[in-house]
Amino acid sequence: MTLETSQPGPSGRLYAGTGPEQRQARRRAAFVDAGLDLFGREGFRHVSVKRLCDEAGLTQRYFYESFSDRNALLAAVYEHCVDICRAAVGESLLQVPDTTTNDVPNEQRLAELTRVALDALLERLTGDRRMARVILVEVVGVDASLERLRMDAIHAWAQLAIDIAFDDEQPPARFQLAAVGLIGALTQLLVDWYIATDAGAPAADVSDIRDVCVDMFIATYQRLA
């Protein structure tokens, strides 16, 4: 039995206490969940629309109601994973006490903020390897639209690094370039970690990845700020 077995009623009609837009949103979310599970466990290229529908408990009609094709669903799953990670990082940063009025060196505070942010991100990715696979592996090289989405996410993470370093101040132009490079370095270290651990091969410890990235961030800030 699927989640939606009845024909949709007239526009605006309530069904089981929900309206048409709510039901469509619920169906879309079910496909995103199915995509995360299947893409994250078996890989995007090995999962058909039928498999996704079976996993979501919905028909292909409802798949195409929300997504033009599998690539569009992968994009939605990727954005969902990135949103989860960004929310975790944002919540972690809010827990760091404000020491700007104390005698705490700025670089010490930046190191603490960076470490906290990376811990939150790494906890999410190592805690759910499906998300790690989608973010680090499955979206790479699928099509131009997904590459643009991935680049936009990298630049958004870079902007977060800039905000941590400079708050409301205008950063040096070269730091903006450096921030993109730092996120690229972190991404590659995590790709190496994922591929190695997926193959059962020796891999860098996640805490070492964090510490190296903190050191790179602080060294870049010292050089360019």
Backbone as numpy.savetxt, mean C-alpha at the origin, in Angstrom:
# Nx Ny Nz CAx CAy CAz Cx Cy Cz
-24.31 -20.69 -3.41 -25.17 -19.50 -3.41 -24.28 -18.26 -3.41
-24.61 -17.30 -4.23 -23.84 -16.06 -4.28 -24.37 -15.05 -3.29
-23.59 -13.98 -3.10 -24.03 -12.93 -2.18 -25.24 -12.20 -2.72
-25.36 -12.15 -4.06 -26.48 -11.44 -4.69 -27.22 -12.41 -5.60
-28.31 -12.94 -5.11 -29.04 -13.94 -5.90 -30.29 -13.36 -6.55
-30.73 -12.20 -6.09 -31.95 -11.63 -6.66 -31.60 -10.59 -7.72
-32.53 -10.31 -8.61 -32.35 -9.27 -9.60 -32.46 -7.91 -8.92
-31.65 -6.91 -9.36 -31.75 -5.59 -8.74 -33.12 -4.98 -8.97
-33.62 -4.33 -7.96 -34.93 -3.71 -8.06 -34.85 -2.35 -8.70
-35.97 -1.63 -8.74 -35.97 -0.29 -9.30 -34.97 0.60 -8.60
-34.51 1.62 -9.33 -33.51 2.53 -8.78 -33.99 3.13 -7.47
-33.13 3.05 -6.47 -33.46 3.64 -5.17 -34.18 2.69 -4.24
-34.55 1.52 -4.71 -35.30 0.59 -3.87 -34.40 -0.03 -2.82
-34.86 -0.09 -1.60 -34.11 -0.72 -0.52 -34.27 -2.22 -0.59
-33.18 -2.94 -0.37 -33.21 -4.40 -0.33 -32.38 -4.83 0.86
-32.99 -5.58 1.76 -32.31 -6.03 2.98 -31.73 -4.84 3.75
-32.45 -3.73 3.71 -32.05 -2.56 4.49 -31.00 -1.70 3.84
-30.61 -2.00 2.60 -29.59 -1.20 1.93 -30.08 -0.76 0.56
-29.58 0.40 0.10 -29.94 0.91 -1.21 -29.00 0.38 -2.28
-29.28 0.70 -3.55 -28.48 0.19 -4.66 -26.99 0.57 -4.57
-26.71 1.79 -4.21 -25.31 2.21 -4.14 -24.56 1.47 -3.04
-25.22 1.24 -1.93 -24.58 0.49 -0.84 -24.34 -0.95 -1.25
-25.29 -1.55 -1.96 -25.11 -2.93 -2.40 -23.97 -3.03 -3.41
-23.87 -2.06 -4.31 -22.78 -2.09 -5.28 -21.43 -1.92 -4.58
-21.39 -1.02 -3.60 -20.15 -0.81 -2.85 -19.75 -2.09 -2.11
-20.75 -2.79 -1.58 -20.47 -4.04 -0.87 -19.95 -5.09 -1.82
-20.52 -5.17 -3.03 -20.04 -6.13 -4.01 -18.63 -5.78 -4.46
-18.37 -4.50 -4.67 -17.03 -4.08 -5.08 -16.01 -4.45 -4.01
-16.35 -4.21 -2.75 -15.45 -4.55 -1.65 -15.19 -6.05 -1.60
-16.22 -6.85 -1.91 -16.04 -8.31 -1.91 -15.04 -8.73 -2.98
-15.08 -8.06 -4.13 -14.12 -8.38 -5.19 -12.71 -7.93 -4.82
-12.61 -6.79 -4.15 -11.28 -6.33 -3.71 -10.70 -7.31 -2.71
-11.53 -7.78 -1.78 -11.06 -8.80 -0.82 -10.63 -10.08 -1.53
-11.43 -10.49 -2.51 -11.10 -11.71 -3.27 -9.80 -11.51 -4.04
-9.63 -10.31 -4.64 -8.42 -10.02 -5.38 -7.19 -10.02 -4.49
-7.31 -9.44 -3.31 -6.18 -9.44 -2.39 -5.78 -10.86 -2.02
-6.77 -11.69 -1.75 -6.46 -13.06 -1.33 -5.85 -13.87 -2.47
-6.46 -13.80 -3.67 -5.98 -14.63 -4.77 -4.72 -14.06 -5.42
-4.70 -12.75 -5.70 -3.49 -12.15 -6.28 -2.32 -12.27 -5.30
-2.65 -12.12 -4.01 -1.60 -12.14 -3.00 -1.08 -13.53 -2.69
-1.85 -14.56 -3.03 -1.41 -15.93 -2.76 -0.94 -16.66 -4.03
-1.64 -16.43 -5.12 -1.36 -17.21 -6.33 -0.72 -16.38 -7.45
-0.83 -15.06 -7.37 -0.28 -14.20 -8.41 -1.34 -13.75 -9.39
-1.23 -12.50 -9.82 -2.22 -11.89 -10.70 -2.42 -12.69 -11.99
-1.35 -13.12 -12.61 -1.44 -13.77 -13.92 -2.05 -15.16 -13.86
-2.20 -15.71 -12.68 -2.73 -17.07 -12.56 -4.20 -17.11 -12.13
-4.81 -15.93 -12.02 -6.17 -15.86 -11.49 -7.12 -15.32 -12.55
-8.15 -16.08 -12.85 -9.13 -15.67 -13.85 -10.28 -14.89 -13.21
-11.07 -14.25 -14.06 -12.26 -13.56 -13.57 -13.21 -14.55 -12.90
-13.32 -15.74 -13.48 -14.21 -16.75 -12.87 -13.74 -17.10 -11.46
-12.44 -17.28 -11.27 -11.92 -17.59 -9.94 -12.25 -16.47 -8.96
-12.11 -15.25 -9.42 -12.41 -14.10 -8.57 -13.88 -14.09 -8.18
-14.73 -14.38 -9.15 -16.17 -14.40 -8.86 -16.52 -15.51 -7.88
-15.92 -16.67 -8.07 -16.18 -17.78 -7.14 -15.73 -17.42 -5.73
-14.57 -16.78 -5.64 -14.03 -16.39 -4.33 -14.91 -15.35 -3.66
-15.42 -14.40 -4.46 -16.26 -13.33 -3.92 -17.70 -13.79 -3.67
-18.09 -14.93 -4.27 -19.47 -15.39 -4.16 -20.42 -14.56 -4.98
-19.93 -14.06 -6.13 -20.73 -13.20 -7.00 -20.58 -13.65 -8.45
-21.47 -13.19 -9.30 -21.42 -13.56 -10.71 -20.55 -12.60 -11.50
-20.19 -13.01 -12.73 -19.38 -12.15 -13.59 -20.10 -10.86 -13.93
-21.39 -10.91 -13.98 -22.15 -9.69 -14.22 -21.79 -8.62 -13.21
-21.66 -9.02 -11.95 -21.34 -8.05 -10.90 -19.87 -7.66 -10.93
-19.02 -8.55 -11.41 -17.61 -8.14 -11.57 -17.52 -6.96 -12.52
-18.14 -7.09 -13.68 -18.05 -6.04 -14.69 -18.90 -4.82 -14.36
-19.71 -4.94 -13.35 -20.41 -3.77 -12.84 -19.42 -2.77 -12.24
-18.34 -3.26 -11.63 -17.39 -2.40 -10.94 -16.03 -2.29 -11.62
-15.65 -3.30 -12.43 -14.31 -3.32 -13.00 -14.37 -3.66 -14.48
-13.57 -2.96 -15.26 -13.55 -3.22 -16.70 -12.83 -4.51 -17.02
-11.84 -4.88 -16.20 -11.08 -6.10 -16.42 -10.28 -6.42 -15.15
-9.46 -7.47 -15.22 -8.67 -7.87 -14.06 -7.65 -6.80 -13.67
-7.11 -6.10 -14.67 -6.15 -5.04 -14.38 -6.76 -3.96 -13.51
-8.02 -3.62 -13.79 -8.69 -2.59 -13.00 -8.89 -3.06 -11.56
-9.19 -4.35 -11.39 -9.31 -4.87 -10.02 -7.96 -4.87 -9.33
-6.90 -5.25 -10.03 -5.57 -5.22 -9.43 -5.22 -3.81 -8.97
-5.58 -2.82 -9.76 -5.32 -1.43 -9.37 -6.07 -1.09 -8.08
-7.32 -1.54 -7.99 -8.11 -1.28 -6.79 -7.53 -1.99 -5.58
-7.07 -3.23 -5.77 -6.46 -3.97 -4.66 -5.18 -3.28 -4.22
-4.37 -2.84 -5.18 -3.13 -2.13 -4.87 -3.42 -0.87 -4.06
-4.36 -0.07 -4.51 -4.71 1.16 -3.79 -5.21 0.84 -2.38
-5.98 -0.23 -2.26 -6.49 -0.66 -0.96 -5.33 -0.99 -0.02
-4.35 -1.72 -0.53 -3.19 -2.10 0.30 -2.38 -0.87 0.69
-2.15 0.02 -0.25 -1.39 1.24 0.04 -2.13 2.08 1.08
-3.44 2.19 0.95 -4.23 2.96 1.92 -4.10 2.38 3.32
-4.12 1.06 3.43 -3.96 0.41 4.74 -2.60 0.74 5.33
-1.56 0.65 4.51 -0.20 0.94 4.99 -0.04 2.40 5.38
-0.58 3.29 4.57 -0.45 4.72 4.89 -1.22 5.06 6.17
-2.37 4.45 6.36 -3.13 4.70 7.59 -2.36 4.20 8.80
-1.72 3.05 8.68 -0.93 2.51 9.80 0.24 3.43 10.12
0.90 3.93 9.09 2.03 4.84 9.30 1.54 6.15 9.93
0.45 6.68 9.41 -0.08 7.92 9.97 -0.47 7.79 11.43
-1.11 6.69 11.78 -1.50 6.46 13.18 -0.26 6.33 14.07
0.77 5.68 13.56 1.98 5.51 14.38 2.66 6.84 14.63
2.67 7.71 13.64 3.33 9.01 13.81 2.59 9.89 14.82
1.28 9.71 14.89 0.50 10.49 15.86 0.83 10.10 17.30
1.38 8.92 17.49 1.70 8.45 18.84 3.05 8.96 19.34
3.83 9.58 18.47 5.16 10.07 18.86 4.98 11.42 19.56
5.45 11.57 20.79 5.31 12.84 21.51 5.99 13.98 20.76
5.39 15.15 20.82 5.97 16.33 20.19 7.07 16.88 21.09
8.30 16.84 20.60 9.43 17.32 21.41 10.08 18.55 20.79
9.35 19.23 19.91 9.94 20.37 19.21 10.28 21.51 20.14
9.63 21.59 21.30 9.93 22.67 22.24 10.95 22.25 23.29
11.39 21.00 23.26 12.38 20.51 24.22 13.79 20.60 23.63
14.74 20.18 24.39 16.13 20.23 23.93 16.52 18.93 23.22
15.65 18.47 22.35 15.92 17.26 21.57 16.42 17.69 20.20
17.62 17.28 19.81 18.14 17.65 18.48 17.18 17.24 17.38
17.08 18.08 16.37 16.14 17.81 15.29 16.42 16.48 14.62
17.68 16.17 14.40 18.02 14.92 13.72 17.65 13.70 14.57
17.71 13.84 15.89 17.29 12.74 16.77 15.79 12.52 16.64
15.03 13.60 16.58 13.58 13.48 16.43 13.24 12.89 15.05
13.94 13.33 14.02 13.69 12.79 12.69 13.97 11.30 12.64
15.04 10.88 13.31 15.37 9.46 13.34 14.27 8.67 14.04
13.74 9.21 15.12 12.66 8.53 15.85 11.41 8.44 14.99
11.03 9.54 14.35 9.84 9.54 13.51 9.99 8.57 12.34
11.16 8.57 11.74 11.39 7.67 10.60 11.34 6.22 11.04
11.94 5.93 12.18 11.94 4.56 12.68 10.52 4.08 12.99
9.74 4.95 13.63 8.36 4.60 13.96 7.54 4.36 12.69
7.71 5.24 11.70 6.97 5.10 10.45 7.34 3.80 9.74
8.62 3.51 9.67 9.06 2.29 9.00 8.61 1.04 9.76
8.64 1.09 11.08 8.16 -0.05 11.86 6.70 -0.36 11.54
5.90 0.70 11.44 4.48 0.50 11.15 4.29 -0.08 9.75
5.03 0.44 8.78 4.92 -0.07 7.42 5.38 -1.51 7.33
6.53 -1.80 7.92 7.07 -3.15 7.84 6.21 -4.16 8.59
5.61 -3.73 9.68 4.72 -4.63 10.41 3.54 -5.03 9.54
2.99 -4.07 8.79 1.87 -4.38 7.91 2.28 -5.36 6.81
3.41 -5.08 6.18 3.82 -5.89 5.05 4.28 -7.28 5.46
4.99 -7.38 6.58 5.44 -8.70 7.03 4.31 -9.47 7.71
3.32 -8.74 8.23 2.20 -9.38 8.88 1.18 -9.94 7.92
1.16 -9.43 6.69 0.23 -9.92 5.67 1.00 -9.99 4.35
1.56 -11.14 4.07 2.40 -11.29 2.89 1.60 -11.13 1.59
0.29 -11.24 1.66 -0.51 -10.98 0.47 -0.35 -9.53 0.05
-0.40 -8.63 1.01 -0.21 -7.21 0.69 1.19 -6.96 0.17
2.18 -7.58 0.81 3.56 -7.42 0.35 3.69 -7.86 -1.10
3.09 -8.98 -1.45 3.21 -9.49 -2.82 2.53 -8.56 -3.82
1.35 -8.08 -3.47 0.63 -7.18 -4.38 1.42 -5.90 -4.58
1.87 -5.28 -3.48 2.55 -3.98 -3.57 3.92 -4.10 -4.22
4.66 -5.14 -3.88 6.06 -5.22 -4.29 6.29 -5.98 -5.58
5.39 -6.89 -5.93 5.65 -7.80 -7.05 4.58 -7.74 -8.12
3.32 -7.97 -7.74 2.29 -8.23 -8.73 1.94 -7.05 -9.63
2.08 -5.82 -9.14 1.69 -4.67 -9.96 2.78 -4.23 -10.93
3.97 -4.78 -10.78 5.11 -4.31 -11.59 4.99 -4.82 -13.02
5.03 -3.89 -13.98 5.09 -4.24 -15.39 3.82 -4.80 -15.99
2.68 -4.60 -15.35 1.42 -5.14 -15.89 0.95 -4.32 -17.07
0.80 -3.03 -16.88 0.46 -2.12 -17.97 0.83 -0.70 -17.58
0.72 0.22 -18.52 1.16 1.60 -18.30 0.35 2.27 -17.20
-0.94 1.96 -17.11 -1.80 2.58 -16.10 -1.37 2.18 -14.70
-1.06 0.92 -14.52 -0.62 0.44 -13.20 0.77 0.97 -12.87
1.63 1.12 -13.87 2.94 1.71 -13.62 2.80 3.15 -13.15
1.86 3.88 -13.75 1.61 5.25 -13.32 1.08 5.28 -11.89
0.19 4.36 -11.57 -0.35 4.27 -10.22 0.75 3.97 -9.22
1.65 3.07 -9.60 2.76 2.71 -8.71 3.70 3.89 -8.51
3.98 4.62 -9.59 4.85 5.79 -9.47 4.20 6.88 -8.62
2.90 7.05 -8.77 2.18 8.03 -7.95 2.29 7.67 -6.47
2.21 6.38 -6.17 2.32 5.94 -4.77 3.71 6.20 -4.23
4.73 5.94 -5.05 6.11 6.21 -4.62 6.30 7.69 -4.33
5.77 8.54 -5.18 5.89 9.98 -4.96 5.10 10.42 -3.73
3.98 9.78 -3.47 3.23 10.11 -2.26 3.99 9.72 -1.00
4.65 8.55 -1.02 5.49 8.16 0.11 6.66 9.12 0.25
7.23 9.56 -0.87 8.33 10.53 -0.82 7.86 11.84 -0.19
6.64 12.26 -0.53 6.11 13.49 0.06 5.93 13.33 1.56
5.54 12.15 2.00 5.43 11.91 3.44 6.79 12.05 4.11
7.84 11.52 3.47 9.19 11.66 4.01 9.59 13.14 4.09
9.23 13.91 3.08 9.52 15.35 3.09 8.77 16.03 4.23
7.51 15.67 4.42 6.71 16.27 5.49 7.30 15.95 6.86
7.80 14.73 7.03 8.43 14.36 8.30 9.67 15.21 8.53
10.44 15.42 7.48 11.71 16.14 7.61 11.54 17.64 7.78
10.55 18.22 7.09 10.47 19.67 7.03 9.16 20.25 7.54
8.19 19.41 7.85 6.90 19.87 8.36 6.32 20.89 7.38
6.12 22.14 7.83 5.52 23.16 6.96 6.55 23.97 6.19
7.83 23.69 6.39 8.87 24.44 5.70 9.05 23.94 4.27
9.55 24.81 3.42 9.82 24.43 2.04 11.13 23.65 1.97
11.09 22.42 1.47 12.32 21.63 1.41 13.20 22.09 0.25
14.49 21.85 0.33 15.36 22.11 -0.82 14.92 21.27 -2.01
15.07 21.79 -3.20 14.63 21.07 -4.39 15.33 19.73 -4.53
16.60 19.67 -4.18 17.34 18.42 -4.31 16.85 17.37 -3.31
16.30 17.81 -2.18 15.77 16.84 -1.23 14.53 16.16 -1.78
13.77 16.87 -2.59 12.60 16.25 -3.20 13.02 15.11 -4.11
14.10 15.30 -4.87 14.62 14.22 -5.70 15.15 13.09 -4.83
15.87 13.47 -3.77 16.46 12.46 -2.89 15.38 11.62 -2.21
14.27 12.24 -1.85 13.19 11.50 -1.18 12.64 10.40 -2.08
12.48 10.70 -3.37 12.02 9.67 -4.31 13.04 8.54 -4.37
14.33 8.91 -4.39 15.37 7.89 -4.40 15.38 7.04 -3.15
15.13 7.66 -2.00 15.10 6.91 -0.75 13.95 5.91 -0.73
12.78 6.33 -1.23 11.65 5.41 -1.29 11.94 4.29 -2.28
12.60 4.63 -3.38 12.98 3.59 -4.33 13.93 2.58 -3.71
14.88 3.08 -2.91 15.82 2.17 -2.23 15.09 1.27 -1.25
14.19 1.84 -0.46 13.40 1.04 0.48 12.59 -0.02 -0.27
11.96 0.39 -1.36 11.15 -0.55 -2.14 11.99 -1.72 -2.64
13.19 -1.43 -3.16 14.03 -2.50 -3.68 14.51 -3.43 -2.57
14.84 -2.87 -1.43 15.24 -3.71 -0.30 14.11 -4.65 0.12
12.89 -4.13 0.08 11.74 -4.96 0.45 11.43 -6.00 -0.63
11.62 -5.64 -1.90 11.45 -6.63 -2.97 12.44 -7.77 -2.78
13.71 -7.42 -2.50 14.72 -8.45 -2.27 14.34 -9.34 -1.09
13.86 -8.69 -0.02 13.44 -9.45 1.16 12.30 -10.39 0.82
11.30 -9.89 0.09 10.15 -10.73 -0.22 10.54 -11.92 -1.08
11.29 -11.66 -2.15 11.66 -12.74 -3.07 12.50 -13.79 -2.35
13.43 -13.34 -1.52 14.28 -14.29 -0.80 13.47 -15.13 0.18
12.63 -14.49 0.97 11.85 -15.24 1.96 10.82 -16.13 1.29
10.29 -15.70 0.14 9.32 -16.53 -0.58 9.98 -17.80 -1.10
11.26 -17.69 -1.44 11.99 -18.85 -1.96 12.66 -19.66 -0.85
12.51 -19.22 0.41 13.15 -19.91 1.51 14.65 -19.69 1.56
15.12 -18.61 0.91 16.55 -18.30 0.88 16.90 -17.33 2.00
18.18 -17.21 2.34 18.59 -16.22 3.36 18.18 -14.81 2.94
17.68 -14.05 3.89 17.21 -12.70 3.59 17.65 -11.75 4.70
17.73 -10.49 4.36 18.06 -9.48 5.36 16.98 -9.43 6.43
17.38 -9.21 7.66 16.42 -9.04 8.73 15.67 -7.73 8.53
14.37 -7.75 8.79 13.55 -6.56 8.57 14.04 -5.39 9.42
14.51 -5.67 10.64 15.01 -4.59 11.49 16.26 -3.95 10.90
17.07 -4.76 10.19 18.26 -4.21 9.53 17.85 -3.32 8.35
16.82 -3.73 7.62 16.31 -2.89 6.54 15.84 -1.55 7.10
15.11 -1.61 8.19 14.64 -0.38 8.83 15.82 0.52 9.22
16.81 -0.05 9.90 17.92 0.76 10.40 18.74 1.36 9.26
18.95 0.60 8.21 19.69 1.13 7.06 18.93 2.30 6.43
17.62 2.16 6.32 16.81 3.23 5.71 16.78 4.47 6.61
16.73 4.29 7.92 16.80 5.43 8.83 18.14 6.15 8.67
19.21 5.39 8.60 20.54 5.98 8.43 20.63 6.75 7.12
20.09 6.19 6.04 20.12 6.87 4.74 19.31 8.16 4.78
18.17 8.11 5.46 17.31 9.29 5.54 18.01 10.42 6.30
18.60 10.09 7.43 19.26 11.10 8.24 20.50 11.64 7.52
21.27 10.76 6.89 22.46 11.22 6.16 22.07 12.14 5.01
20.98 11.82 4.34 20.51 12.67 3.24 20.06 14.02 3.78
19.35 14.00 4.88 18.90 15.25 5.50 20.10 16.11 5.89
21.09 15.51 6.51 22.29 16.25 6.92 23.01 16.85 5.71
23.03 16.14 4.63 23.77 16.59 3.45 23.03 17.68 2.69
21.72 17.59 2.62 20.98 18.46 1.71 20.14 19.54 2.39
19.81 19.35 3.67 18.91 20.32 4.32 19.61 21.65 4.55
